[in-house]
Coordinates of C-alpha atoms in Angstrom, one line a residue:
Q1 CA 168.2 70.5 46.6
V2 CA 168.8 73.3 44.1
Q3 CA 166.0 74.4 41.9
L4 CA 165.9 77.1 39.3
V5 CA 162.5 77.9 37.9
E6 CA 162.2 80.2 34.9
S7 CA 159.1 82.0 33.9
G8 CA 158.0 85.0 31.9
G9 CA 158.4 83.6 28.4
G10 CA 155.7 83.8 25.8
L11 CA 154.7 85.0 22.3
V12 CA 155.5 88.6 21.5
Q13 CA 155.6 90.6 18.3
A14 CA 158.9 91.9 17.0
G15 CA 159.9 95.1 18.8
G16 CA 158.1 94.0 21.9
S17 CA 159.5 93.3 25.4
L18 CA 159.5 90.5 27.9
R19 CA 161.0 90.0 31.3
L20 CA 162.2 86.6 32.2
S21 CA 162.5 85.5 35.9
C22 CA 164.5 82.7 37.4
A23 CA 163.4 81.9 41.0
A24 CA 166.1 80.0 42.9
S25 CA 165.9 77.8 45.9
G26 CA 168.6 75.8 47.6
I27 CA 171.2 78.4 46.6
I28 CA 171.8 82.1 47.4
V29 CA 171.8 83.8 44.0
K30 CA 174.1 86.7 45.0
R31 CA 176.8 84.1 45.9
Y32 CA 176.8 82.5 42.5
A33 CA 177.7 83.5 39.0
M34 CA 174.3 83.6 37.3
G35 CA 173.6 83.5 33.6
W36 CA 170.9 83.3 30.9
Y37 CA 171.4 81.0 27.9
R38 CA 169.2 80.2 25.0
Q39 CA 168.8 77.4 22.5
A40 CA 167.0 77.8 19.2
P41 CA 165.8 74.8 17.3
G42 CA 168.6 73.0 15.5
K43 CA 171.2 75.2 17.2
E44 CA 173.6 74.9 20.1
R45 CA 172.9 76.5 23.4
E46 CA 174.5 80.0 23.6
L47 CA 175.3 82.5 26.2
V48 CA 173.0 85.5 26.4
A49 CA 174.1 87.4 29.6
T50 CA 175.8 86.8 32.9
I51 CA 176.1 88.5 36.2
S52 CA 178.9 87.7 38.7
S53 CA 178.6 87.5 42.4
G54 CA 180.2 90.9 42.5
G55 CA 177.6 92.3 40.2
G56 CA 179.6 92.6 37.0
T57 CA 177.7 91.9 33.9
Y58 CA 178.4 90.5 30.4
Y59 CA 176.3 90.5 27.3
A60 CA 176.6 88.6 24.0
D61 CA 177.1 90.9 21.1
S62 CA 173.8 89.8 19.6
V63 CA 171.8 91.2 22.5
K64 CA 173.9 94.0 23.8
G65 CA 171.9 97.2 24.2
R66 CA 168.6 95.3 24.1
V67 CA 168.7 93.2 27.3
T68 CA 169.5 93.8 30.9
I69 CA 170.4 91.1 33.4
S70 CA 169.8 91.8 37.1
R71 CA 169.0 90.1 40.3
D72 CA 166.9 90.7 43.4
N73 CA 168.8 89.5 46.4
D74 CA 165.7 89.7 48.7
K75 CA 163.7 87.6 46.3
N76 CA 166.6 85.4 45.4
T77 CA 165.6 85.8 41.8
L78 CA 167.5 86.5 38.5
Y79 CA 165.9 88.5 35.8
L80 CA 166.4 89.2 32.1
Q81 CA 164.7 92.3 30.7
M82 CA 164.5 92.0 26.9
N83 CA 163.5 94.9 24.7
A84 CA 163.3 95.4 21.0
L85 CA 162.9 91.7 20.5
K86 CA 163.7 90.2 17.1
P87 CA 162.5 87.0 15.5
E88 CA 166.0 85.6 15.8
D89 CA 165.6 85.9 19.6
T90 CA 163.2 83.0 19.4
A91 CA 164.5 80.2 21.6
V92 CA 164.2 78.4 24.9
Y93 CA 165.8 80.5 27.5
Y94 CA 167.6 78.8 30.4
C95 CA 168.9 80.1 33.7
K96 CA 172.2 78.8 35.0
A97 CA 174.0 79.1 38.4
T98 CA 177.7 78.4 38.8
S99 CA 179.4 78.2 42.2
W100 CA 183.0 79.2 42.8
L101 CA 183.8 75.5 43.0
G102 CA 182.4 75.0 39.5
S103 CA 179.2 73.3 40.4
Q104 CA 176.5 74.1 37.8
Y105 CA 172.8 74.1 38.0
W106 CA 170.3 74.6 35.2
G107 CA 166.6 75.5 35.1
Q108 CA 164.1 73.8 32.9
G109 CA 163.8 76.6 30.4
T110 CA 161.1 79.0 29.2
Q111 CA 160.0 79.4 25.6
V112 CA 160.3 82.8 24.0
T113 CA 158.7 83.2 20.5
V114 CA 159.0 86.5 18.6
S115 CA 156.8 86.9 15.6
S116 CA 157.7 89.1 12.7

């Protein structure tokens, strides 16, 4: 059974930093396309960043230069380092894993709240 468990969210002041973690079980993270998404109240879920099985990364324009996606293969964990946080970054952040066959798995989400 695949499980993705996010952690690391919380309340932070604007300009602060947070590191989100997504601990995976039932899959091998380095063999999947992994991504972070977020959903703010009243808005659709949107892509934040992705990392391919080959290590290539992609960032949404809204976070480029402020966040870094990475993975620790030994810990089978995905990370999202977020710096210079803004109130508009407030959302529930979700981890997603996609296999090469197209199977998708989501975590339960972690709340990030940035106060102004």
